Amino acid sequence: DIERARSYLDQLQKSYHSNQTVLTTHARALHSEFTHDTIIFDEDPLKSLIDVKELKITDLIKLDYQSNLLTSDLDDLIKYLESSTPGEIKTTPQFTLNIDDLMDKISISNIETNLFDFFNSSFFIRDSRDRDLIHYVVKRPLPINKKIIILSATLPRYIYQKLFGDRLNVIDIRDVQQVGKVIQYTKKSCSRNSLNRYCTDMSDLVGDKPVITFKSFGDQFQNPVKDMYFGNCSGYDSMAGKDIVVVGTPHRNNIEYFLIAKVLGIDFKTTETTMSFQKIEYNGFRFKFNCFDKEELRSIQLALIGSDLIQAVGRARTLRTDATVELYSNFPLRISD
């Protein structure tokens, strides 16, 4: 194992100094110093650029207990989080802790959430329902001195414009004729809350067709697509050319929208976080939708919902195959026939 590890590290170092094409992950492309002047992302790397994560205050208490360090910094942090008002967005405080030293001295086998990324986060919110839960956001930059090319059918343009401003150049080739069909039914919203009421009816309607939906609703359909659900569709090619059904409008936790807005530099008050079922215009459509009243928050919300839906629909590869996708969602897509 030692020899295999040494060989791996040696090859890794060679890749950093290579002038040939290197294939790697989004995370390593962002965190490593390659010599190349161009980086190409074959999928949207937003999850690596703006990462919303969670930690439990009780895990910090375990960390404090296990570290056995003569410091009050962890105690102060725990008290600070416990005194935070649930639902209020707070700036993550600066830390004097030696994180590397902390990681070396403790066993985190009983810790369930990601604590250490919290120390590099920008903002956090204490959950209103589970007061032990902290949501936080980590913002990672793209390399400044390199040309970045992102190839994605689901890139949330509004968010990238806020992130990179004049640096962003969008080449839009979305509206191309497809070989297959995307047939959309917009009468029912098929949100999580709505599916709680009529999921059985939807299951009876689609029958034994392969279904992509929310992870928590997959077992309520006769033939859910294995390992694919909203939030985990990118990159899969096993359904290419096959007829599938997509059921759902993937609203995310509002906390995620709030934290993303903060790292994008959007200021808003608690009174501006209200939502309502309203008539809106978006992406060439006019329709009614349950969304934020504040335009900036609504733009983030709609961009992410649209991206998640297109990822799910795109598993059938209707662009270049004669597959048919039936989509049940009240969020209209431009790729729908």
Coordinates of C-alpha atoms in Angstrom, one line a residue:
D1 CA 0.0 0.0 0.0
I2 CA 2.9 2.4 0.8
E3 CA 4.4 1.8 -2.7
R4 CA 1.0 2.3 -4.4
A5 CA 0.5 5.5 -2.5
R6 CA 4.0 6.7 -3.4
S7 CA 3.4 5.9 -7.0
Y8 CA 0.0 7.7 -7.0
L9 CA 1.6 10.9 -5.4
D10 CA 4.5 10.7 -7.9
Q11 CA 2.0 10.6 -10.9
L12 CA 0.0 13.4 -9.4
Q13 CA 3.1 15.6 -9.2
K14 CA 3.9 14.8 -12.8
S15 CA 0.4 15.8 -13.9
Y16 CA 0.9 19.2 -12.2
H17 CA 3.9 19.9 -14.4
S18 CA 2.7 18.3 -17.6
N19 CA 2.1 20.4 -20.7
Q20 CA -0.1 17.6 -22.2
T21 CA -3.9 17.5 -21.8
V22 CA -4.8 16.4 -18.2
L23 CA -8.2 15.0 -17.4
T24 CA -9.3 15.6 -13.8
T25 CA -12.2 16.5 -11.5
H26 CA -13.9 19.8 -10.9
A27 CA -12.5 20.0 -7.4
R28 CA -8.9 19.3 -8.3
A29 CA -9.0 21.7 -11.3
L30 CA -10.0 24.5 -8.8
H31 CA -7.6 23.5 -6.0
S32 CA -4.5 22.5 -7.9
E33 CA -1.8 24.6 -9.7
F34 CA -1.6 23.1 -13.1
T35 CA 0.7 24.7 -15.7
H36 CA -2.0 24.9 -18.4
D37 CA -3.4 28.3 -19.4
T38 CA -6.9 26.9 -20.3
I39 CA -9.3 24.8 -18.2
I40 CA -12.4 23.2 -19.8
F41 CA -15.3 22.1 -17.6
D42 CA -17.5 19.5 -19.3
E43 CA -20.5 20.3 -17.0
D44 CA -21.5 23.2 -14.8
P45 CA -19.0 23.5 -11.9
L46 CA -21.2 25.7 -9.8
K47 CA -21.5 23.2 -7.0
S48 CA -17.8 23.4 -6.6
L49 CA -17.7 27.2 -6.8
I50 CA -20.6 27.9 -4.4
D51 CA -21.0 24.9 -2.0
V52 CA -23.8 24.9 0.6
K53 CA -23.2 22.4 3.4
E54 CA -24.3 21.6 6.9
L55 CA -22.9 21.0 10.3
K56 CA -24.4 20.1 13.7
I57 CA -23.6 22.0 16.8
T58 CA -23.5 18.7 18.7
D59 CA -20.6 17.6 16.3
L60 CA -18.7 20.7 17.4
I61 CA -19.3 19.8 21.0
K62 CA -17.9 16.3 20.3
L63 CA -14.9 17.9 18.5
D64 CA -14.4 20.1 21.6
Y65 CA -14.5 17.1 23.8
Q66 CA -12.2 14.9 21.7
S67 CA -9.6 17.6 20.9
N68 CA -8.5 18.0 24.5
L69 CA -6.7 21.2 23.6
L70 CA -6.0 24.0 26.0
T71 CA -8.1 26.6 24.1
S72 CA -11.4 28.3 24.6
D73 CA -11.8 29.0 20.9
L74 CA -14.1 26.1 20.3
D75 CA -16.1 26.8 23.4
D76 CA -16.6 30.4 22.2
L77 CA -17.6 29.2 18.7
I78 CA -20.2 26.8 20.2
K79 CA -21.6 29.5 22.4
Y80 CA -21.8 31.9 19.4
L81 CA -23.7 29.4 17.3
E82 CA -26.1 28.4 20.1
S83 CA -26.9 32.1 20.7
S84 CA -27.6 32.8 16.9
T85 CA -31.1 33.6 16.0
P86 CA -32.7 30.8 13.9
G87 CA -33.3 31.9 10.3
E88 CA -30.9 34.9 10.6
I89 CA -28.0 35.1 8.1
K90 CA -24.8 35.7 9.9
T91 CA -21.2 36.3 8.7
T92 CA -18.9 33.5 9.7
P93 CA -16.5 34.8 12.3
Q94 CA -12.7 34.7 11.9
F95 CA -11.0 31.8 13.6
T96 CA -7.6 31.6 15.4
L97 CA -7.8 27.8 15.6
N98 CA -5.0 25.8 14.0
I99 CA -7.2 23.6 11.9
D100 CA -4.4 21.2 10.7
D101 CA -3.3 20.7 14.3
L102 CA -6.9 20.1 15.3
M103 CA -7.4 17.5 12.6
D104 CA -4.2 15.7 13.6
K105 CA -5.2 15.4 17.3
I106 CA -8.7 14.1 17.2
S107 CA -10.7 11.1 16.0
I108 CA -13.8 12.3 14.1
S109 CA -15.4 8.8 13.7
N110 CA -18.5 9.9 15.6
I111 CA -18.9 13.2 13.7
E112 CA -21.7 13.1 11.1
T113 CA -21.4 16.5 9.3
N114 CA -18.6 18.5 7.6
L115 CA -17.1 20.7 10.3
F116 CA -13.9 21.7 8.7
D117 CA -15.2 23.4 5.6
F118 CA -17.2 25.6 8.0
F119 CA -14.0 27.3 9.0
N120 CA -13.6 28.5 5.4
S121 CA -17.2 29.6 4.9
S122 CA -18.5 33.1 4.3
F123 CA -22.0 33.0 5.8
F124 CA -24.2 30.7 7.8
I125 CA -27.9 30.3 8.9
R126 CA -29.1 28.4 12.0
D127 CA -32.0 26.2 11.0
S128 CA -35.4 27.3 12.3
R129 CA -36.8 23.8 12.7
D130 CA -33.7 21.9 13.8
R131 CA -31.7 24.3 16.0
D132 CA -28.8 21.9 16.2
L133 CA -28.3 22.3 12.4
I134 CA -26.2 25.0 10.8
H135 CA -26.3 25.7 7.0
Y136 CA -23.2 27.4 5.6
V137 CA -21.8 28.4 2.3
V138 CA -18.2 28.1 0.9
K139 CA -17.3 30.3 -2.1
R140 CA -14.3 29.1 -4.2
P141 CA -12.8 31.3 -7.0
L142 CA -11.9 30.3 -10.5
P143 CA -8.3 30.8 -11.4
I144 CA -7.8 34.4 -12.5
N145 CA -4.9 34.0 -14.8
K146 CA -6.4 31.2 -17.0
K147 CA -9.0 30.9 -19.7
I148 CA -12.0 29.0 -18.4
I149 CA -14.4 27.3 -20.8
I150 CA -17.6 25.8 -19.4
L151 CA -19.7 23.5 -21.6
S152 CA -23.1 23.1 -20.1
A153 CA -26.7 22.9 -21.1
T154 CA -27.9 23.9 -17.7
L155 CA -25.6 26.8 -16.7
P156 CA -27.6 29.3 -14.5
R157 CA -26.6 32.4 -16.4
Y158 CA -27.9 34.9 -13.8
I159 CA -25.7 33.5 -11.1
Y160 CA -22.6 33.4 -13.3
Q161 CA -23.2 37.0 -14.4
K162 CA -23.3 38.0 -10.7
L163 CA -20.2 36.0 -10.0
F164 CA -17.9 37.1 -12.8
G165 CA -19.4 40.2 -14.4
D166 CA -17.6 41.4 -17.5
R167 CA -15.3 38.3 -17.5
L168 CA -18.3 36.2 -18.6
N169 CA -18.9 35.6 -22.3
V170 CA -22.0 33.5 -23.0
I171 CA -22.3 31.6 -26.3
D172 CA -25.9 30.5 -26.4
I173 CA -26.8 27.6 -28.6
R174 CA -29.8 26.3 -26.6
D175 CA -32.5 26.4 -29.2
V176 CA -31.6 23.6 -31.5
Q177 CA -33.9 21.1 -33.1
Q178 CA -34.0 17.8 -31.3
V179 CA -34.2 14.3 -32.7
G180 CA -36.5 13.2 -29.9
K181 CA -39.4 14.8 -28.1
V182 CA -40.0 16.4 -24.7
I183 CA -43.7 16.5 -23.9
Q184 CA -44.5 18.7 -20.9
Y185 CA -47.7 18.7 -18.8
T186 CA -47.9 21.8 -16.7
K187 CA -51.4 21.5 -15.1
K188 CA -50.0 20.1 -11.8
S189 CA -47.0 21.7 -10.1
C190 CA -45.6 18.3 -8.9
S191 CA -43.6 20.0 -6.1
R192 CA -42.8 17.9 -3.1
N193 CA -45.7 19.3 -1.1
S194 CA -48.1 18.6 -4.0
L195 CA -46.8 15.1 -4.6
N196 CA -47.6 14.4 -0.9
R197 CA -51.2 14.7 -2.0
Y198 CA -51.4 13.0 -5.4
C199 CA -48.2 10.9 -5.9
T200 CA -50.3 7.8 -6.0
D201 CA -52.4 9.2 -8.9
M202 CA -49.2 10.2 -10.7
S203 CA -47.7 6.7 -10.2
D204 CA -50.9 5.2 -11.7
L205 CA -50.7 7.6 -14.6
V206 CA -47.1 6.9 -15.6
G207 CA -47.4 3.1 -14.9
D208 CA -44.2 1.1 -15.4
K209 CA -42.3 3.7 -17.4
P210 CA -38.8 4.6 -16.0
V211 CA -39.2 7.7 -13.7
I212 CA -36.8 10.3 -12.5
T213 CA -38.2 12.3 -9.5
F214 CA -37.3 13.3 -6.0
K215 CA -35.1 10.9 -4.1
S216 CA -37.8 10.6 -1.3
F217 CA -40.6 9.8 -3.8
G218 CA -38.8 7.2 -5.9
D219 CA -40.1 4.2 -4.1
Q220 CA -43.7 5.4 -4.7
F221 CA -43.3 4.8 -8.5
Q222 CA -43.3 1.4 -10.1
N223 CA -40.1 1.9 -12.0
P224 CA -37.8 4.6 -10.6
V225 CA -34.5 5.0 -12.5
K226 CA -31.8 3.5 -10.3
D227 CA -29.5 6.1 -8.6
M228 CA -31.0 9.0 -10.5
Y229 CA -33.0 11.8 -8.8
F230 CA -33.2 15.5 -8.7
G231 CA -29.8 16.8 -7.5
N232 CA -28.1 13.7 -8.8
C233 CA -28.6 13.4 -12.5
S234 CA -25.5 15.0 -14.0
G235 CA -23.2 12.8 -16.0
Y236 CA -25.4 9.6 -16.3
D237 CA -25.7 8.2 -19.8
S238 CA -27.5 4.9 -19.0
M239 CA -30.9 6.2 -20.2
A240 CA -29.7 7.6 -23.5
G241 CA -32.2 6.8 -26.2
K242 CA -34.8 5.4 -23.8
D243 CA -38.3 6.8 -23.2
I244 CA -38.5 8.2 -19.6
V245 CA -40.8 10.2 -17.4
V246 CA -39.7 13.1 -15.2
V247 CA -42.0 14.0 -12.4
G248 CA -41.4 17.1 -10.2
T249 CA -40.6 20.7 -9.8
P250 CA -37.3 20.7 -7.8
H251 CA -37.6 23.7 -5.5
R252 CA -34.6 23.8 -3.2
N253 CA -34.4 24.7 0.5
N254 CA -34.9 28.5 0.7
I255 CA -31.8 28.6 2.9
E256 CA -29.8 27.6 -0.1
Y257 CA -31.1 30.6 -2.2
F258 CA -30.4 33.0 0.7
L259 CA -26.8 31.8 1.2
I260 CA -26.1 31.9 -2.6
A261 CA -27.6 35.4 -2.8
K262 CA -25.3 36.6 0.1
V263 CA -22.1 35.3 -1.6
L264 CA -23.2 37.0 -4.8
G265 CA -23.4 40.3 -3.0
I266 CA -27.1 40.6 -3.0
D267 CA -28.5 42.5 0.0
F268 CA -32.0 41.8 1.3
K269 CA -34.0 42.1 4.5
T270 CA -35.9 39.3 6.2
T271 CA -39.1 41.1 5.1
E272 CA -38.0 40.6 1.5
T273 CA -37.9 36.8 1.6
T274 CA -41.6 36.3 1.2
M275 CA -43.0 34.0 -1.6
S276 CA -46.3 34.0 -3.4
F277 CA -48.1 32.2 -6.3
Q278 CA -47.8 35.0 -8.9
K279 CA -47.7 35.6 -12.6
I280 CA -44.1 36.0 -13.9
E281 CA -42.2 36.3 -17.1
Y282 CA -39.1 34.1 -17.5
N283 CA -37.1 32.6 -20.3
G284 CA -39.6 33.6 -22.9
F285 CA -42.7 32.4 -21.0
R286 CA -45.4 34.0 -19.0
F287 CA -46.8 31.7 -16.3
K288 CA -47.9 31.5 -12.7
F289 CA -45.4 30.1 -10.2
N290 CA -44.8 30.0 -6.5
C291 CA -41.6 32.1 -6.2
F292 CA -39.9 34.9 -4.3
D293 CA -41.4 38.4 -4.5
K294 CA -37.9 40.0 -4.5
E295 CA -36.6 39.8 -8.1
E296 CA -32.9 38.9 -7.3
L297 CA -33.9 36.0 -5.1
R298 CA -36.5 34.9 -7.7
S299 CA -33.8 35.0 -10.5
I300 CA -31.6 32.6 -8.4
Q301 CA -34.5 30.3 -7.6
L302 CA -35.7 30.0 -11.2
A303 CA -32.2 29.5 -12.6
L304 CA -31.5 26.6 -10.3
I305 CA -34.9 25.0 -10.8
G306 CA -34.5 25.2 -14.5
S307 CA -31.0 23.7 -14.4
D308 CA -32.1 20.7 -12.2
L309 CA -35.1 20.0 -14.5
I310 CA -33.0 20.1 -17.7
Q311 CA -30.4 17.8 -16.2
A312 CA -33.2 15.2 -15.4
V313 CA -34.8 15.6 -18.9
G314 CA -31.4 15.4 -20.6
R315 CA -30.7 11.8 -19.4
A316 CA -32.7 10.5 -22.4
R317 CA -30.4 12.5 -24.8
T318 CA -33.3 13.7 -26.9
L319 CA -31.0 16.1 -28.7
R320 CA -29.5 13.2 -30.7
T321 CA -31.8 10.2 -30.1
D322 CA -35.4 9.6 -30.9
A323 CA -36.4 9.1 -27.3
T324 CA -39.5 10.7 -25.8
V325 CA -39.5 12.3 -22.4
E326 CA -42.8 13.1 -20.6
L327 CA -42.3 15.9 -18.1
Y328 CA -44.8 16.7 -15.3
S329 CA -43.9 20.1 -13.9
N330 CA -45.4 23.6 -13.9
F331 CA -42.0 25.2 -14.7
P332 CA -42.0 25.5 -18.5
L333 CA -38.8 24.5 -20.4
R334 CA -37.7 25.9 -23.8
I335 CA -36.7 22.3 -24.9
S336 CA -40.3 21.1 -24.5
D337 CA -42.2 20.4 -27.7

